[in-house]
Coordinates of N, CA and C and ligand atoms in Angstrom, one line a residue:
X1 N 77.8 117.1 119.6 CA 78.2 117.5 118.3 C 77.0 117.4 117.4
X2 N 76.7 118.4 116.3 CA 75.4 118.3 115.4 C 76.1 117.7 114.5
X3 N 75.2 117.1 113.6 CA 75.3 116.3 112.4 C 75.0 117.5 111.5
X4 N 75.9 118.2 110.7 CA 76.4 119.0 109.4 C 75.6 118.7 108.4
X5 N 75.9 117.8 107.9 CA 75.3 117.0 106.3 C 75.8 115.5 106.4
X6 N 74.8 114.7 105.6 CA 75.1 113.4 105.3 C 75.2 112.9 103.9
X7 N 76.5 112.9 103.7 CA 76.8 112.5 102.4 C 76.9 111.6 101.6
X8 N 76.4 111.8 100.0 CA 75.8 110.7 99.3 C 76.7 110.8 98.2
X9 N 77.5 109.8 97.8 CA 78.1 109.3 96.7 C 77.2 109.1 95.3
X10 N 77.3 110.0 94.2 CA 76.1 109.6 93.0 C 76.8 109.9 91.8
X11 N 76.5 108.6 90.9 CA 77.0 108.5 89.8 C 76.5 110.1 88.7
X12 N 75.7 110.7 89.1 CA 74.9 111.7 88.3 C 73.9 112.4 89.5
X13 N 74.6 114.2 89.7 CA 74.5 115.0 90.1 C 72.8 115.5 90.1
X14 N 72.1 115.7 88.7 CA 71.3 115.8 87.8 C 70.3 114.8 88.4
X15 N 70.3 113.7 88.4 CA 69.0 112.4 88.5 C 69.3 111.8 90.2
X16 N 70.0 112.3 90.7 CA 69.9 112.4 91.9 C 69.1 113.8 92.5
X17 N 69.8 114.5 92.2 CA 68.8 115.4 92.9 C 67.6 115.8 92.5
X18 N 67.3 115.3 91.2 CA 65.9 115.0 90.6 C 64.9 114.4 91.6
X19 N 65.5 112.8 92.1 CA 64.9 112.2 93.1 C 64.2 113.2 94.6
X20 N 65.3 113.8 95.0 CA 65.1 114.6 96.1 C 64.3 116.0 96.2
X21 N 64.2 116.0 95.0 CA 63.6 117.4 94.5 C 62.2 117.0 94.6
X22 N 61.6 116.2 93.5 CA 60.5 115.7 93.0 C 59.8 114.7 93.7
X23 N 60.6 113.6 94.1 CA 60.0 112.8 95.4 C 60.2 112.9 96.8
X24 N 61.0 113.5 97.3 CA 61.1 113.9 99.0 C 60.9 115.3 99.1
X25 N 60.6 116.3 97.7 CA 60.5 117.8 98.6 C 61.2 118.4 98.7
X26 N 62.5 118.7 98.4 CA 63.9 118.6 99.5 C 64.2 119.7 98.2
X27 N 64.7 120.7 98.3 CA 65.4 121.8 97.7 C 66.6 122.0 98.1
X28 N 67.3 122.5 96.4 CA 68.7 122.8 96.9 C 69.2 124.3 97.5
X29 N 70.0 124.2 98.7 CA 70.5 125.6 98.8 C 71.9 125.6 98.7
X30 N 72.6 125.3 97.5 CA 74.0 125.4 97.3 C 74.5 124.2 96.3
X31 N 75.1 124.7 95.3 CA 76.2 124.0 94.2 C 77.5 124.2 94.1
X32 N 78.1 123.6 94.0 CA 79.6 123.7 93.9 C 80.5 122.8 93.0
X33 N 81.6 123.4 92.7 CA 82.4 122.2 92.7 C 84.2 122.4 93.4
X34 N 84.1 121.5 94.0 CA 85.7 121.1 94.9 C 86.5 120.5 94.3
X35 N 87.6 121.4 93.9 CA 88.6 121.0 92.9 C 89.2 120.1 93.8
X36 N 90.0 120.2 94.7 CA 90.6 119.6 95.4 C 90.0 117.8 96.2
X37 N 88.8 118.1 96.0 CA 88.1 117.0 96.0 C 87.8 115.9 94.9
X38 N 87.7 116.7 93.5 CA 87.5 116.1 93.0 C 85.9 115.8 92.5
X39 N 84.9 116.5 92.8 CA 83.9 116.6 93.3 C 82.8 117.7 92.7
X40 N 81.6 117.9 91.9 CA 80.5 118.5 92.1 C 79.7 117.9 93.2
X41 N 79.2 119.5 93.9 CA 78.3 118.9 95.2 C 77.0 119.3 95.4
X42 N 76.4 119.1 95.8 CA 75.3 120.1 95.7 C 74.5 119.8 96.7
X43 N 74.3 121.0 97.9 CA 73.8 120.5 99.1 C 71.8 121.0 99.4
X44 N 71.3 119.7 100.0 CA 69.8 120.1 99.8 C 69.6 120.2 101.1
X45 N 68.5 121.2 101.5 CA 68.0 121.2 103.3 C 67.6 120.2 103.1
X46 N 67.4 119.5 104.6 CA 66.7 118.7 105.1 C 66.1 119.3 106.6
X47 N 64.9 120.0 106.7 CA 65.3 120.4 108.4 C 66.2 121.1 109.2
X48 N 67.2 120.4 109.9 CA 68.0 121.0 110.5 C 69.4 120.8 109.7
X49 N 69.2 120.0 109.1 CA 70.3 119.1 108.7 C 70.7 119.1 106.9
X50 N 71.4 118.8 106.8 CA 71.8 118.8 105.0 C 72.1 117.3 104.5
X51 N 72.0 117.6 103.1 CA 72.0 116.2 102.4 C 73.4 116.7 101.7
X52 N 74.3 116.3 101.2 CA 75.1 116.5 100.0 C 75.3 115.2 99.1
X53 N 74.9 115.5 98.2 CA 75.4 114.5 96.8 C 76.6 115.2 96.3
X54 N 77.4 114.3 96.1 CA 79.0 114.5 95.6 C 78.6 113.3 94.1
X55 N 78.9 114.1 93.1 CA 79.2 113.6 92.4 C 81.0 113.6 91.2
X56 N 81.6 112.7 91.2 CA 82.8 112.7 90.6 C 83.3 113.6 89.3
X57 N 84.0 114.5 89.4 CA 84.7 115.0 88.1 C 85.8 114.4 87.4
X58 N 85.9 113.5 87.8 CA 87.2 112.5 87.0 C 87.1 111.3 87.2
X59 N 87.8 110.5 87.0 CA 88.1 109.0 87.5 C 88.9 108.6 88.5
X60 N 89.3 109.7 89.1 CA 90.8 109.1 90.1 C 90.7 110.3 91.6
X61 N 89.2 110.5 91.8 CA 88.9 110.8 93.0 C 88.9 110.2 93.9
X62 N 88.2 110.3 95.0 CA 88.0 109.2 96.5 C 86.7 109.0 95.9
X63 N 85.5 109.8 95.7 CA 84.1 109.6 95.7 C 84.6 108.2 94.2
X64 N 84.8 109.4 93.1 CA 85.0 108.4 92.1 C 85.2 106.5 92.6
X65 N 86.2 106.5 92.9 CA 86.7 105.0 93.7 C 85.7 104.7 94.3
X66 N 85.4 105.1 94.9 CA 84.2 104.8 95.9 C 83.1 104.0 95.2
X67 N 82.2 104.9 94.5 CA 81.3 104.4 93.2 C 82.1 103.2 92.5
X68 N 82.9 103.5 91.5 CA 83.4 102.2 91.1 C 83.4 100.9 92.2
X69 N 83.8 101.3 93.4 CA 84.1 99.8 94.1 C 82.9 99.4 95.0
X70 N 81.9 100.3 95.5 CA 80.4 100.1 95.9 C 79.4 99.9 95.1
X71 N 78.9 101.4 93.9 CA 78.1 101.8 93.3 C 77.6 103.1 94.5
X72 N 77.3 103.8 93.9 CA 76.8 104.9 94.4 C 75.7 104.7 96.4
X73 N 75.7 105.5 96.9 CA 75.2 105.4 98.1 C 75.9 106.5 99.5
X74 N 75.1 105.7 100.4 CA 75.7 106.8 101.6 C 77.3 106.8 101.8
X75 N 78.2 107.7 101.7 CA 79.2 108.1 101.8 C 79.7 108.4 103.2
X76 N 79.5 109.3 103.7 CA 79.7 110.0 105.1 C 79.0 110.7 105.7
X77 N 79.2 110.4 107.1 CA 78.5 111.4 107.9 C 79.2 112.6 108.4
X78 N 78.5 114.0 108.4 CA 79.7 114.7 108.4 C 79.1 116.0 110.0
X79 N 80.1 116.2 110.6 CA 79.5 116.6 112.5 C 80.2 118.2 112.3
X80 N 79.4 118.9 112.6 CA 80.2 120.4 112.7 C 81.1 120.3 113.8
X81 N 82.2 121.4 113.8 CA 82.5 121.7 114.9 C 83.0 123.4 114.7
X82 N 83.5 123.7 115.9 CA 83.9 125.1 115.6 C 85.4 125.6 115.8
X83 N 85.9 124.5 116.2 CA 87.8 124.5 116.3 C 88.1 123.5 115.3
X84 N 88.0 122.6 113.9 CA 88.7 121.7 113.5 C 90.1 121.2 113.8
X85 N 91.0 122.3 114.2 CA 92.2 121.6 114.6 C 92.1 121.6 116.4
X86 N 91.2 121.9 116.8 CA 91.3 121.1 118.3 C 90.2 120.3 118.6
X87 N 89.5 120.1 117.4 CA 89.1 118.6 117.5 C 90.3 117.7 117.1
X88 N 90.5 118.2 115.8 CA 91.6 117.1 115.2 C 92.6 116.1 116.3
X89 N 93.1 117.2 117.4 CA 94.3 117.0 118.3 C 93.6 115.6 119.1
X90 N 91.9 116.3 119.5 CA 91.1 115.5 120.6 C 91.3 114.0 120.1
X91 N 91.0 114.1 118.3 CA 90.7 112.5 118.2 C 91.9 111.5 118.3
X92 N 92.7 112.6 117.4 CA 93.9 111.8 117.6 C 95.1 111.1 119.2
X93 N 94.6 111.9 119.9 CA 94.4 111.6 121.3 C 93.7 110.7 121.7
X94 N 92.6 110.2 121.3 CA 91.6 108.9 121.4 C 91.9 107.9 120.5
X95 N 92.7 108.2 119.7 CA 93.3 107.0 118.6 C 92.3 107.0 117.3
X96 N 91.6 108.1 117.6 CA 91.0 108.1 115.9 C 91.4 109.7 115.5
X97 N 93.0 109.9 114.8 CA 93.5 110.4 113.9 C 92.6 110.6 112.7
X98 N 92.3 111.7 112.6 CA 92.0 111.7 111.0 C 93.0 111.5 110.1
X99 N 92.7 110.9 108.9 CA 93.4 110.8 107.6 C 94.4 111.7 107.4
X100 N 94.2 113.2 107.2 CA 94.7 114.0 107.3 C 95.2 114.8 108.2
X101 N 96.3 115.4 108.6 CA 97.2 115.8 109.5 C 97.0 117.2 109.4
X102 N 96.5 117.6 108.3 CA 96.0 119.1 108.3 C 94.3 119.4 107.5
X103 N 93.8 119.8 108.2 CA 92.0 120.0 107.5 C 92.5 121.0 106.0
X104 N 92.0 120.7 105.0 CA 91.8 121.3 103.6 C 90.7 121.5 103.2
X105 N 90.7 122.6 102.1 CA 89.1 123.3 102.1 C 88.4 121.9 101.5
X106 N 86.9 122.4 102.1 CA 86.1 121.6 101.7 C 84.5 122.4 100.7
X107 N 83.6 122.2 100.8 CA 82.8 123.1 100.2 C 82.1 124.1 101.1
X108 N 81.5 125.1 100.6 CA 81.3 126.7 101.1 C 81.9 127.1 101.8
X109 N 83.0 126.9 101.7 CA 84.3 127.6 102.2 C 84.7 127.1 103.9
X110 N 84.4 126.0 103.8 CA 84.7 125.2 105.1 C 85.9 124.7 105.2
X111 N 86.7 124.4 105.8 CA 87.8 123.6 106.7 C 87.2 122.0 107.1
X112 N 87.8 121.3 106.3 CA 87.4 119.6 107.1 C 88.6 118.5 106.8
X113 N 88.2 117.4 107.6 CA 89.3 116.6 107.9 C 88.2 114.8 108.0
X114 N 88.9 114.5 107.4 CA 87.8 112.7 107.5 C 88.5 111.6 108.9
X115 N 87.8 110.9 109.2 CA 88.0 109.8 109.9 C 88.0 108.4 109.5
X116 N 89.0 107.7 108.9 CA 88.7 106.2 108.2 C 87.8 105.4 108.7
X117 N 87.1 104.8 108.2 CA 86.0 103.8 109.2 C 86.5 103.1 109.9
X118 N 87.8 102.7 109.4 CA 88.4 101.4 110.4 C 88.5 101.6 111.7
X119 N 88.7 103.3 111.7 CA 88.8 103.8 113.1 C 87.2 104.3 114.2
X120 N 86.1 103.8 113.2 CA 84.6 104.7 113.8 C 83.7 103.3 114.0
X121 N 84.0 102.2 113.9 CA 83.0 100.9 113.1 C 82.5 101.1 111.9
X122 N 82.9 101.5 111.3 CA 82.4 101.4 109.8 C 81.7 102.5 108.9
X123 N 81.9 103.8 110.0 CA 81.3 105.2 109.0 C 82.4 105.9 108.7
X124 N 82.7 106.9 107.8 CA 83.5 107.3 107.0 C 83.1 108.8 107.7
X125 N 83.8 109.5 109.0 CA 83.1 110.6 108.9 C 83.8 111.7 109.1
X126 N 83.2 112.8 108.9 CA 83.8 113.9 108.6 C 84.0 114.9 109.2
X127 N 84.9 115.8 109.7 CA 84.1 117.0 110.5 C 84.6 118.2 109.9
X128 N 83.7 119.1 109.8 CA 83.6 120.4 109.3 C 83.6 121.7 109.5
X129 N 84.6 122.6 109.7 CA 84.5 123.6 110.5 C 84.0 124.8 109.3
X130 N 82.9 125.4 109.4 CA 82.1 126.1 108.5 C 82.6 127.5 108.1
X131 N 83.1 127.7 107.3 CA 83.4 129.1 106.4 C 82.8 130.4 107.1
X132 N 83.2 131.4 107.1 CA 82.5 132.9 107.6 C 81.3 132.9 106.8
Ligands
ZN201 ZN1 80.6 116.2 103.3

C-alpha cells in the first residue's frame, strides 16, 4: 500500500504553509475546504507523496478537538487504495474496523474512511480511495 498524504493538524492554514513553502520548498498543488469535515486543507507535493494541513472551520470538528486537546501536529497517515469498501470489509475482518461503516467524501473528490489508533498502535490512519 502507498502512503497518499500525511496529515498535519494546524491552528492556521496561512503560517503553516508559509513554513513549507519558504523553508522546505514544498509547493502547493491543491486548496479546499471539506464541509463535511469540517476542515480547510491544502495539500503540498512532497516527491511522491503529499503533505495536507487541515486547518479547522469551527470549534466542534475532529481536527478542531484535536488541536484543542494536543495543540497542533501530525494528525494521520493516510494509504491509497483503489477499492475503499473492500479494503474496509479486509480490515474489519482483521479487527481493525474503521470508524466509519460507510467511506464519506473526503477532499479532491475522494472516498475515505479512518482507523482509530486504538486499533493501529497509536496512528490515526486513513485510507483514501482517489476521485476520477
Ligand atoms: Zn488526510
Amino acid at each position: 500500500m502507498k502512503i497518499d498524504h500525511v496529515g498535519i493538524a494546524v491552528a492556521s492554514l496561512e503560517e503553516a504553509a508559509s513554513f513549507y513553502l519558504r523553508t522546505m520548498g514544498l509547493e502547493v498543488e491543491h486548496r479546499e475546504e471539506v464541509p463535511e469535515q469540517k476542515v480547510r486543507v491544502a495539500f503540498l507535493r512532497a516527491g511522491e507523496t503529499s503533505i495536507e494541513l487541515l486547518e479547522p472551520t469551527g470549534p466542534d470538528g475532529a481536527i478542531a478537538r484535536f488541536i484543542a486537546k494536543r495543540g497542533p501536529g501530525l494528525h494521520h497517515l493516510a494509504f491509497a487504495v483503489s477499492d475503499i469498501k473492500g479494503e474496509m470489509t479486509e480490515l474489519s475482518k482483521k479487527s481493525a474496523a474503521p470508524i466509519e461503516s460507510e467511506a464519506r467524501p473526503g477532499a479532491r473528490g475522494s472516498r475515505v474512511c479512518f482507523v482509530h489508533p486504538r486499533k493501529t498502535g497509536g496512528v490515526l490512519i486513513e485510507l483514501v480511495e482517489r476521485g476520477i
